[in-house]
Short mmCIF file of C-alpha atoms in Angstrom, two decimals:
data_model
loop_
_atom_site.label_atom_id
_atom_site.label_comp_id
_atom_site.label_asym_id
_atom_site.label_seq_id
_atom_site.Cartn_x
_atom_site.Cartn_y
_atom_site.Cartn_z
CA MET A 1219 -0.14 0.23 0.11
CA LEU A 1220 1.31 3.74 -0.82
CA LEU A 1221 1.29 6.48 1.13
CA ASP A 1222 0.40 10.05 0.34
CA GLY A 1223 -0.06 13.68 2.00
CA GLU A 1224 -2.34 12.65 5.33
CA GLN A 1225 -1.91 9.26 5.32
CA TRP A 1226 2.24 9.37 5.67
CA ARG A 1227 1.88 12.44 7.86
CA ALA A 1228 -0.76 9.50 10.31
CA HIS A 1229 0.86 6.83 9.26
CA PHE A 1230 4.29 8.51 10.85
CA ASP A 1231 2.74 10.28 13.46
CA GLY A 1232 0.43 8.04 14.73
CA TYR A 1233 3.69 5.53 16.73
CA GLN A 1234 3.63 5.01 20.24
CA ARG A 1235 7.21 4.24 21.23
CA GLU A 1236 9.67 4.46 18.36
CA ALA A 1237 10.76 5.94 15.14
CA PHE A 1238 13.66 4.61 13.35
CA ARG A 1239 14.89 5.65 10.30
CA PHE A 1240 17.17 4.04 7.79
CA GLU A 1241 18.73 7.15 6.21
CA ALA A 1242 21.20 5.16 2.54
CA GLN A 1243 20.66 7.50 0.27
CA PRO A 1244 23.99 9.26 -1.34
CA THR A 1245 21.92 12.39 -2.31
CA TYR A 1246 18.17 13.14 -2.14
CA THR A 1247 16.82 15.91 -4.60
CA MET A 1248 13.48 17.40 -2.56
CA PRO A 1249 12.44 21.13 -3.82
CA LYS A 1250 11.81 22.05 -0.41
CA GLU A 1251 15.28 21.94 0.32
CA SER A 1252 17.37 22.90 -3.81
CA GLU A 1253 17.22 27.00 -2.12
CA SER A 1254 18.73 25.99 0.64
CA LEU A 1255 21.06 23.42 -0.39
CA ALA A 1256 21.83 26.34 -2.92
CA ARG A 1257 22.43 28.44 -0.40
CA PHE A 1258 25.16 25.77 1.32
CA LEU A 1259 27.26 25.21 -1.56
CA ARG A 1260 27.18 29.41 -2.40
CA GLY A 1261 28.67 29.16 1.34
CA ASP A 1262 26.17 31.78 2.72
CA PRO A 1263 25.67 31.34 6.25
CA LYS A 1264 22.70 29.01 7.84
CA PRO A 1265 19.55 30.99 8.19
CA ALA A 1266 18.33 30.33 11.66
CA GLU A 1267 15.00 28.90 10.98
CA HIS A 1268 16.69 26.02 8.57
CA ASN A 1269 14.80 22.99 9.39
CA ALA A 1270 12.15 24.48 12.18
CA ALA A 1271 9.35 22.33 11.11
CA TRP A 1272 10.70 18.81 11.85
CA HIS A 1273 12.07 20.47 14.35
CA ARG A 1274 9.38 21.45 16.17
CA ARG A 1275 8.27 17.84 15.49
CA VAL A 1276 11.08 16.14 16.56
CA ARG A 1277 10.51 18.15 19.81
CA GLY A 1278 6.59 17.36 20.01
CA PHE A 1279 7.06 13.53 19.72
CA VAL A 1280 10.46 13.80 22.46
CA SER A 1281 8.29 15.63 24.68
CA SER A 1282 5.58 13.16 24.34
CA GLY A 1283 7.88 10.39 25.82
CA ARG A 1284 8.44 9.00 22.37
CA VAL A 1285 12.18 8.30 20.30
CA ILE A 1286 13.03 8.63 17.15
CA GLY A 1287 16.47 8.21 15.50
CA ARG A 1288 18.03 6.92 12.36
CA VAL A 1289 21.22 5.48 11.30
CA ARG A 1290 22.29 8.00 8.16
CA VAL A 1291 24.82 5.78 5.53
CA VAL A 1292 27.46 7.38 4.43
CA ARG A 1293 30.82 6.60 2.19
CA ARG A 1294 33.89 8.77 1.88
CA PRO A 1295 33.72 10.73 -0.18
CA LEU A 1296 30.88 12.79 1.57
CA THR A 1297 28.77 13.58 -1.37
CA ASP A 1298 27.85 17.99 -1.45
CA TYR A 1299 24.45 16.63 0.06
CA GLN A 1300 25.06 14.77 2.82
CA GLN A 1301 28.17 17.79 3.88
CA TYR A 1302 24.93 20.02 3.75
CA GLN A 1303 22.95 17.37 5.70
CA PHE A 1304 26.21 17.21 9.04
CA ALA A 1305 26.72 20.77 8.26
CA TRP A 1306 23.03 22.34 8.63
CA GLY A 1307 20.24 19.82 8.93
CA ILE A 1308 21.99 17.28 11.57
CA PRO A 1309 23.37 18.97 14.05
CA GLY A 1310 19.73 21.24 14.59
CA ASN A 1311 17.43 17.46 14.61
CA ILE A 1312 19.95 16.22 17.46
CA ALA A 1313 19.21 19.49 19.19
CA ALA A 1314 15.60 19.05 18.57
CA GLY A 1315 15.59 15.70 20.95
CA GLU A 1316 16.33 13.07 17.57
CA ASP A 1317 19.03 10.68 17.87
CA ILE A 1318 21.02 10.34 14.35
CA ARG A 1319 24.44 7.90 14.01
CA VAL A 1320 26.08 7.88 10.81
CA LEU A 1321 27.61 4.23 9.18
CA ASP A 1322 30.52 4.17 7.45
CA LEU A 1323 30.60 1.45 4.88
CA THR A 1324 33.21 2.90 2.59
CA GLU A 1325 35.03 -0.33 3.37
CA LEU A 1326 32.72 -2.89 5.48
CA ASP A 1327 29.46 -4.35 3.49
CA LEU A 1328 26.46 -5.42 5.61
CA GLY A 1329 24.72 -6.61 3.37
CA ILE A 1330 21.94 -4.25 4.11
CA PRO A 1331 20.46 -3.25 0.80
CA ASP A 1332 20.48 0.22 0.21
CA GLN A 1333 17.46 0.89 0.75
CA ASP A 1334 15.59 3.91 2.89
CA TRP A 1335 12.81 2.85 5.22
CA TRP A 1336 11.39 3.87 8.07
CA LEU A 1337 10.62 1.47 10.83
CA PHE A 1338 7.64 1.77 13.75
CA ASP A 1339 7.55 0.14 17.36
CA ASP A 1340 9.12 -2.46 15.55
CA SER A 1341 5.34 -3.10 13.68
CA SER A 1342 5.39 -1.24 10.29
CA ALA A 1343 8.20 -0.18 8.07
CA VAL A 1344 7.71 2.22 5.04
CA HIS A 1345 9.90 1.69 2.10
CA LEU A 1346 11.09 5.31 1.00
CA ASN A 1347 11.63 4.49 -2.49
CA PHE A 1348 13.56 7.03 -4.80
CA ARG A 1349 15.00 7.34 -8.81
CA PRO A 1350 18.88 7.16 -8.16
CA ASP A 1351 19.02 11.30 -8.77
CA GLY A 1352 17.44 11.19 -5.10
CA THR A 1353 13.95 12.23 -5.86
CA GLN A 1354 10.95 10.36 -4.08
CA ILE A 1355 9.32 8.25 -6.11
CA ASN A 1356 6.64 6.97 -3.31
CA ARG A 1357 6.29 5.25 0.34
CA GLU A 1358 5.27 2.16 0.38
CA LEU A 1359 4.19 0.27 3.55
CA VAL A 1360 5.10 -2.85 5.21
CA THR A 1361 2.75 -5.00 7.68
CA GLY A 1362 3.37 -8.69 9.01
CA ASP A 1363 6.46 -10.11 9.80
CA MET A 1364 9.74 -7.00 10.50
CA GLY A 1365 11.94 -9.37 11.58
CA ARG A 1366 13.87 -8.31 8.70
CA HIS A 1367 13.39 -4.74 9.41
CA GLN A 1368 14.75 -5.11 13.01
CA GLU A 1369 17.88 -7.09 11.96
CA TRP A 1370 19.15 -4.81 9.79
CA LYS A 1371 18.34 -1.67 12.55
CA SER A 1372 19.88 -3.91 15.11
CA LEU A 1373 23.23 -4.29 12.17
CA ALA A 1374 22.91 -0.97 11.53
CA LEU A 1375 23.26 -0.21 15.24
CA ALA A 1376 25.78 -1.48 16.29
CA HIS A 1377 28.14 -0.97 13.45
CA SER A 1378 27.64 2.97 13.69
CA VAL A 1379 28.82 5.72 15.95
CA PRO A 1380 27.25 8.75 17.34
CA TYR A 1381 27.38 11.56 14.84
CA PRO A 1382 29.45 13.91 16.75
CA GLU A 1383 31.77 11.03 17.60
CA TYR A 1384 31.98 10.55 13.23
CA LEU A 1385 32.81 14.59 12.98
CA LYS A 1386 35.78 13.56 14.83
CA GLU A 1387 37.00 10.51 13.47
CA LEU A 1388 36.74 12.59 9.66
CA GLY A 1389 38.71 15.06 10.75
#
């Protein structure tokens, strides 16, 4: 089943305990981000309200006792988009309460598909499907046995490091 608009928002916001994202694309081509990505690439300063709507949502999840986090996959060298995320996106997301870890697969293969997905309460997953250029095609609800997604999540968490630790590794 495909989730769009309000269906997607309701499914996402309806989680009870934990929302976990596996973020695998090297680049995301999102119309809402094109202007800020261009500003970043020009060397402009980050706007004070960058990603503010997401930060409000994350603070709401956390204040209600829910957990939200992700593992961001990278391979070196980092893409321009990943550099943008690291500089402008991730720090604010962490400050809002999101747990973000980095999984460097430059010299490692864990057998986890290069598929983006969210896992909600270990009971449903939503695959985020993208074109090679990073444009999202759709969101596909996956139900039933979540054993594979739970295994991938455990592997990703076991082999990733907290974002600040990864920054130190980058030097």
